[in-house]
Amino acid sequence: MILEERVNKPGGITFVETIIERPDGGSYTISKIKEIEAEKRTQYTVGDDIAVFIYFTHSNASTDTPTSVTLGTAYYNTSIVIYQQTLTDVSSSQNTDLYILEETTLQHEFGHLFGLVNIQGDDIHSNHEDNDHLKHCVVQDCLMYFESNTRSYFRNRSSVPNFDSLCIEDLQAKGGK
Ligand SMILES: [Zn+2]
Ligand SMILES: [Zn+2]
């Protein structure tokens, strides 16, 4: 699992699952997502115990268009939204395994929370940041390649991509493993 593999947390990682009532409304803006988080989030970072909030919403992103959809977004420094309805739609419309979509999206967004690519301007390999798609990696096979958050990327994909060696070295330099 990516967290155990890459995060330096010898004390272990705990998952707390909460099911919330489905909020009203259709597509969500990120500010609506933040409102829901403010109301529903139960775990916060205390000292060395880092808490991450992951919201699997029934909805899709308000910025979606007929040609471009958002599968997930990392925001603040410990928050992720996964647009579960969008993942389900993409999965059924182009016959991609839902598990591959979910895992890739979640791991990619965690990559952003880990500071990839060059989010704080502190990457040791700053030259692999994609100048046309900032905060993403130029290496096409890498989990942090910008297209790994797009629908077309998943056509004919049968496995979850990994971080490439540059992203791993950057992560290790930031305290990961
Ligand atoms: Zn991204
Ligand atoms: Zn990379």
PDB file of C-alpha atoms and ligand atoms in Angstrom:
ATOM      1  CA  MET A   1       0.000   0.000   0.000  1.00  0.00           C
ATOM      2  CA  ILE A   2       1.390   3.374  -1.013  1.00  0.00           C
ATOM      3  CA  LEU A   3       1.138   4.954   2.452  1.00  0.00           C
ATOM      4  CA  GLU A   4       2.999   2.164   4.247  1.00  0.00           C
ATOM      5  CA  GLU A   5       5.494   2.003   1.410  1.00  0.00           C
ATOM      6  CA  ARG A   6       6.320   5.715   1.126  1.00  0.00           C
ATOM      7  CA  VAL A   7       5.404   7.461   4.373  1.00  0.00           C
ATOM      8  CA  ASN A   8       7.660   7.433   7.405  1.00  0.00           C
ATOM      9  CA  LYS A   9       5.121   6.494  10.060  1.00  0.00           C
ATOM     10  CA  PRO A  10       6.572   3.625  12.126  1.00  0.00           C
ATOM     11  CA  GLY A  11       3.773   4.039  14.691  1.00  0.00           C
ATOM     12  CA  GLY A  12       1.293   2.855  12.073  1.00  0.00           C
ATOM     13  CA  ILE A  13      -1.572   4.248  10.040  1.00  0.00           C
ATOM     14  CA  THR A  14      -5.206   4.141  11.123  1.00  0.00           C
ATOM     15  CA  PHE A  15      -8.270   4.576   8.941  1.00  0.00           C
ATOM     16  CA  VAL A  16     -11.405   6.128  10.383  1.00  0.00           C
ATOM     17  CA  GLU A  17     -14.428   5.771   8.134  1.00  0.00           C
ATOM     18  CA  THR A  18     -17.508   7.937   8.537  1.00  0.00           C
ATOM     19  CA  ILE A  19     -20.586   7.781   6.362  1.00  0.00           C
ATOM     20  CA  ILE A  20     -22.297  11.134   6.046  1.00  0.00           C
ATOM     21  CA  GLU A  21     -25.742  11.995   4.815  1.00  0.00           C
ATOM     22  CA  ARG A  22     -25.762  12.864   1.137  1.00  0.00           C
ATOM     23  CA  PRO A  23     -25.659  16.680   0.941  1.00  0.00           C
ATOM     24  CA  ASP A  24     -28.128  18.519  -1.308  1.00  0.00           C
ATOM     25  CA  GLY A  25     -27.156  19.755  -4.729  1.00  0.00           C
ATOM     26  CA  GLY A  26     -25.442  18.383  -7.807  1.00  0.00           C
ATOM     27  CA  SER A  27     -21.966  19.402  -8.892  1.00  0.00           C
ATOM     28  CA  TYR A  28     -19.699  20.763  -6.208  1.00  0.00           C
ATOM     29  CA  THR A  29     -17.306  23.674  -6.210  1.00  0.00           C
ATOM     30  CA  ILE A  30     -14.210  23.271  -4.090  1.00  0.00           C
ATOM     31  CA  SER A  31     -15.619  25.851  -1.650  1.00  0.00           C
ATOM     32  CA  LYS A  32     -18.713  23.670  -1.174  1.00  0.00           C
ATOM     33  CA  ILE A  33     -16.408  20.701  -0.523  1.00  0.00           C
ATOM     34  CA  LYS A  34     -14.552  22.788   2.063  1.00  0.00           C
ATOM     35  CA  GLU A  35     -17.853  23.691   3.754  1.00  0.00           C
ATOM     36  CA  ILE A  36     -18.772  20.013   4.029  1.00  0.00           C
ATOM     37  CA  GLU A  37     -15.321  19.243   5.399  1.00  0.00           C
ATOM     38  CA  ALA A  38     -15.620  21.977   8.031  1.00  0.00           C
ATOM     39  CA  GLU A  39     -18.845  20.383   9.208  1.00  0.00           C
ATOM     40  CA  LYS A  40     -17.988  16.687   8.931  1.00  0.00           C
ATOM     41  CA  ARG A  41     -14.249  16.235   9.417  1.00  0.00           C
ATOM     42  CA  THR A  42     -13.557  14.310  12.638  1.00  0.00           C
ATOM     43  CA  GLN A  43      -9.750  13.922  12.672  1.00  0.00           C
ATOM     44  CA  TYR A  44      -7.173  16.715  12.799  1.00  0.00           C
ATOM     45  CA  THR A  45      -3.389  16.719  12.991  1.00  0.00           C
ATOM     46  CA  VAL A  46      -2.030  16.743  16.544  1.00  0.00           C
ATOM     47  CA  GLY A  47       1.742  16.937  16.955  1.00  0.00           C
ATOM     48  CA  ASP A  48       3.347  14.146  14.910  1.00  0.00           C
ATOM     49  CA  ASP A  49       0.025  12.478  14.204  1.00  0.00           C
ATOM     50  CA  ILE A  50      -0.891  13.722  10.758  1.00  0.00           C
ATOM     51  CA  ALA A  51      -4.577  13.433   9.877  1.00  0.00           C
ATOM     52  CA  VAL A  52      -5.734  13.442   6.260  1.00  0.00           C
ATOM     53  CA  PHE A  53      -9.349  14.005   5.270  1.00  0.00           C
ATOM     54  CA  ILE A  54     -10.517  12.103   2.164  1.00  0.00           C
ATOM     55  CA  TYR A  55     -14.028  12.813   0.973  1.00  0.00           C
ATOM     56  CA  PHE A  56     -15.561  10.347  -1.476  1.00  0.00           C
ATOM     57  CA  THR A  57     -18.405  12.425  -2.803  1.00  0.00           C
ATOM     58  CA  HIS A  58     -21.426  11.114  -4.718  1.00  0.00           C
ATOM     59  CA  SER A  59     -21.161  14.196  -6.891  1.00  0.00           C
ATOM     60  CA  ASN A  60     -18.945  15.502  -9.675  1.00  0.00           C
ATOM     61  CA  ALA A  61     -16.839  18.669  -9.883  1.00  0.00           C
ATOM     62  CA  SER A  62     -18.554  21.887 -10.959  1.00  0.00           C
ATOM     63  CA  THR A  63     -15.703  22.548 -13.381  1.00  0.00           C
ATOM     64  CA  ASP A  64     -16.435  19.400 -15.447  1.00  0.00           C
ATOM     65  CA  THR A  65     -17.169  19.873 -19.147  1.00  0.00           C
ATOM     66  CA  PRO A  66     -18.281  17.361 -21.792  1.00  0.00           C
ATOM     67  CA  THR A  67     -14.629  16.812 -22.732  1.00  0.00           C
ATOM     68  CA  SER A  68     -12.799  17.188 -19.432  1.00  0.00           C
ATOM     69  CA  VAL A  69     -13.625  15.873 -15.968  1.00  0.00           C
ATOM     70  CA  THR A  70     -11.890  16.093 -12.612  1.00  0.00           C
ATOM     71  CA  LEU A  71     -11.480  12.743 -10.879  1.00  0.00           C
ATOM     72  CA  GLY A  72     -10.021  14.064  -7.641  1.00  0.00           C
ATOM     73  CA  THR A  73      -8.360  17.125  -6.116  1.00  0.00           C
ATOM     74  CA  ALA A  74      -5.907  17.684  -3.276  1.00  0.00           C
ATOM     75  CA  TYR A  75      -6.492  20.959  -1.422  1.00  0.00           C
ATOM     76  CA  TYR A  76      -5.328  22.638   1.793  1.00  0.00           C
ATOM     77  CA  ASN A  77      -2.391  20.541   2.998  1.00  0.00           C
ATOM     78  CA  THR A  78      -4.191  17.436   4.280  1.00  0.00           C
ATOM     79  CA  SER A  79      -7.417  17.210   2.276  1.00  0.00           C
ATOM     80  CA  ILE A  80      -8.483  15.219  -0.774  1.00  0.00           C
ATOM     81  CA  VAL A  81     -11.804  14.969  -2.571  1.00  0.00           C
ATOM     82  CA  ILE A  82     -12.514  11.990  -4.821  1.00  0.00           C
ATOM     83  CA  TYR A  83     -15.407  12.474  -7.234  1.00  0.00           C
ATOM     84  CA  GLN A  84     -16.755   8.961  -6.921  1.00  0.00           C
ATOM     85  CA  GLN A  85     -19.675   9.503  -9.286  1.00  0.00           C
ATOM     86  CA  THR A  86     -17.245  10.628 -11.983  1.00  0.00           C
ATOM     87  CA  LEU A  87     -15.047   7.588 -11.427  1.00  0.00           C
ATOM     88  CA  THR A  88     -18.071   5.318 -11.745  1.00  0.00           C
ATOM     89  CA  ASP A  89     -19.202   7.086 -14.927  1.00  0.00           C
ATOM     90  CA  VAL A  90     -15.748   6.941 -16.519  1.00  0.00           C
ATOM     91  CA  SER A  91     -15.371   3.313 -15.507  1.00  0.00           C
ATOM     92  CA  SER A  92     -18.623   2.244 -17.121  1.00  0.00           C
ATOM     93  CA  SER A  93     -18.395   4.493 -20.196  1.00  0.00           C
ATOM     94  CA  GLN A  94     -14.976   3.288 -21.299  1.00  0.00           C
ATOM     95  CA  ASN A  95     -14.762  -0.071 -19.595  1.00  0.00           C
ATOM     96  CA  THR A  96     -11.919   0.750 -17.181  1.00  0.00           C
ATOM     97  CA  ASP A  97     -11.655  -1.159 -13.925  1.00  0.00           C
ATOM     98  CA  LEU A  98     -13.068   1.042 -11.146  1.00  0.00           C
ATOM     99  CA  TYR A  99     -10.360  -0.135  -8.756  1.00  0.00           C
ATOM    100  CA  ILE A 100      -7.610   1.132 -11.108  1.00  0.00           C
ATOM    101  CA  LEU A 101      -9.357   4.497 -11.393  1.00  0.00           C
ATOM    102  CA  GLU A 102      -9.843   4.874  -7.644  1.00  0.00           C
ATOM    103  CA  GLU A 103      -6.356   3.771  -6.654  1.00  0.00           C
ATOM    104  CA  THR A 104      -4.604   5.880  -9.285  1.00  0.00           C
ATOM    105  CA  THR A 105      -6.638   8.976  -8.411  1.00  0.00           C
ATOM    106  CA  LEU A 106      -6.185   8.566  -4.674  1.00  0.00           C
ATOM    107  CA  GLN A 107      -2.457   7.846  -4.915  1.00  0.00           C
ATOM    108  CA  HIS A 108      -1.899  10.741  -7.342  1.00  0.00           C
ATOM    109  CA  GLU A 109      -3.651  13.146  -4.949  1.00  0.00           C
ATOM    110  CA  PHE A 110      -1.600  11.791  -2.041  1.00  0.00           C
ATOM    111  CA  GLY A 111       1.466  12.535  -4.179  1.00  0.00           C
ATOM    112  CA  HIS A 112       0.414  16.197  -4.164  1.00  0.00           C
ATOM    113  CA  LEU A 113      -0.032  16.156  -0.378  1.00  0.00           C
ATOM    114  CA  PHE A 114       3.482  14.663  -0.173  1.00  0.00           C
ATOM    115  CA  GLY A 115       4.669  17.828  -1.954  1.00  0.00           C
ATOM    116  CA  LEU A 116       5.033  16.456  -5.498  1.00  0.00           C
ATOM    117  CA  VAL A 117       5.975  17.823  -7.898  1.00  0.00           C
ATOM    118  CA  ASN A 118       8.013  20.692  -6.472  1.00  0.00           C
ATOM    119  CA  ILE A 119       4.980  22.122  -4.663  1.00  0.00           C
ATOM    120  CA  GLN A 120       7.049  23.970  -2.067  1.00  0.00           C
ATOM    121  CA  GLY A 121       9.807  24.695  -4.591  1.00  0.00           C
ATOM    122  CA  ASP A 122      12.066  22.300  -2.680  1.00  0.00           C
ATOM    123  CA  ASP A 123      12.402  19.305  -5.022  1.00  0.00           C
ATOM    124  CA  ILE A 124      15.994  18.173  -5.460  1.00  0.00           C
ATOM    125  CA  HIS A 125      15.156  17.235  -9.051  1.00  0.00           C
ATOM    126  CA  SER A 126      13.318  20.435  -9.935  1.00  0.00           C
ATOM    127  CA  ASN A 127      13.909  19.798 -13.644  1.00  0.00           C
ATOM    128  CA  HIS A 128      11.279  17.039 -13.842  1.00  0.00           C
ATOM    129  CA  GLU A 129       8.415  19.438 -13.113  1.00  0.00           C
ATOM    130  CA  ASP A 130       6.276  19.797 -16.229  1.00  0.00           C
ATOM    131  CA  ASN A 131       6.344  23.479 -17.189  1.00  0.00           C
ATOM    132  CA  ASP A 132       3.074  23.172 -19.087  1.00  0.00           C
ATOM    133  CA  HIS A 133       1.322  21.410 -16.200  1.00  0.00           C
ATOM    134  CA  LEU A 134       2.867  22.691 -13.002  1.00  0.00           C
ATOM    135  CA  LYS A 135       3.062  20.396  -9.938  1.00  0.00           C
ATOM    136  CA  HIS A 136       3.207  17.399 -12.289  1.00  0.00           C
ATOM    137  CA  CYS A 137       6.035  15.217 -13.558  1.00  0.00           C
ATOM    138  CA  VAL A 138       7.321  15.109 -17.130  1.00  0.00           C
ATOM    139  CA  VAL A 139       7.874  11.329 -16.969  1.00  0.00           C
ATOM    140  CA  GLN A 140       4.972   9.708 -18.803  1.00  0.00           C
ATOM    141  CA  ASP A 141       5.012   6.467 -16.792  1.00  0.00           C
ATOM    142  CA  CYS A 142       5.028   8.315 -13.482  1.00  0.00           C
ATOM    143  CA  LEU A 143       2.019   8.466 -11.154  1.00  0.00           C
ATOM    144  CA  MET A 144       2.505  12.250 -11.062  1.00  0.00           C
ATOM    145  CA  TYR A 145       2.257  12.680 -14.853  1.00  0.00           C
ATOM    146  CA  PHE A 146      -0.504  15.249 -15.426  1.00  0.00           C
ATOM    147  CA  GLU A 147      -2.628  12.972 -17.585  1.00  0.00           C
ATOM    148  CA  SER A 148      -3.021  10.429 -14.833  1.00  0.00           C
ATOM    149  CA  ASN A 149      -5.865  12.675 -13.709  1.00  0.00           C
ATOM    150  CA  THR A 150      -7.669  12.544 -17.046  1.00  0.00           C
ATOM    151  CA  ARG A 151     -10.202  10.233 -18.580  1.00  0.00           C
ATOM    152  CA  SER A 152      -8.234   9.333 -21.713  1.00  0.00           C
ATOM    153  CA  TYR A 153      -5.254   8.190 -19.668  1.00  0.00           C
ATOM    154  CA  PHE A 154      -7.279   5.252 -18.374  1.00  0.00           C
ATOM    155  CA  ARG A 155      -8.265   3.792 -21.718  1.00  0.00           C
ATOM    156  CA  ASN A 156      -6.627   0.372 -21.963  1.00  0.00           C
ATOM    157  CA  ARG A 157      -4.862   0.804 -18.622  1.00  0.00           C
ATOM    158  CA  SER A 158      -4.705  -2.316 -16.516  1.00  0.00           C
ATOM    159  CA  SER A 159      -2.444  -1.298 -13.625  1.00  0.00           C
ATOM    160  CA  VAL A 160      -1.863   1.590 -11.227  1.00  0.00           C
ATOM    161  CA  PRO A 161       1.265   3.599 -12.156  1.00  0.00           C
ATOM    162  CA  ASN A 162       4.087   4.073  -9.643  1.00  0.00           C
ATOM    163  CA  PHE A 163       6.191   7.103  -8.819  1.00  0.00           C
ATOM    164  CA  ASP A 164       9.230   7.228 -11.115  1.00  0.00           C
ATOM    165  CA  SER A 165      12.715   7.322  -9.587  1.00  0.00           C
ATOM    166  CA  LEU A 166      12.952  11.143  -9.664  1.00  0.00           C
ATOM    167  CA  CYS A 167       9.706  11.549  -7.721  1.00  0.00           C
ATOM    168  CA  ILE A 168      10.804   8.857  -5.243  1.00  0.00           C
ATOM    169  CA  GLU A 169      14.123  10.621  -4.649  1.00  0.00           C
ATOM    170  CA  ASP A 170      12.309  13.935  -4.162  1.00  0.00           C
ATOM    171  CA  LEU A 171       9.938  12.265  -1.722  1.00  0.00           C
ATOM    172  CA  GLN A 172      12.817  10.721   0.206  1.00  0.00           C
ATOM    173  CA  ALA A 173      14.538  14.114   0.391  1.00  0.00           C
ATOM    174  CA  LYS A 174      11.348  15.510   1.972  1.00  0.00           C
ATOM    175  CA  GLY A 175      11.340  12.779   4.649  1.00  0.00           C
ATOM    176  CA  GLY A 176       9.386  10.023   2.917  1.00  0.00           C
ATOM    177  CA  LYS A 177      10.824   6.644   2.057  1.00  0.00           C
TER     178      LYS A 177
HETATM  179 ZN    ZN B   1      -2.386  16.280 -10.161  1.00  0.00          ZN
HETATM  180 ZN    ZN B   2       7.681  11.571 -11.443  1.00  0.00          ZN
END
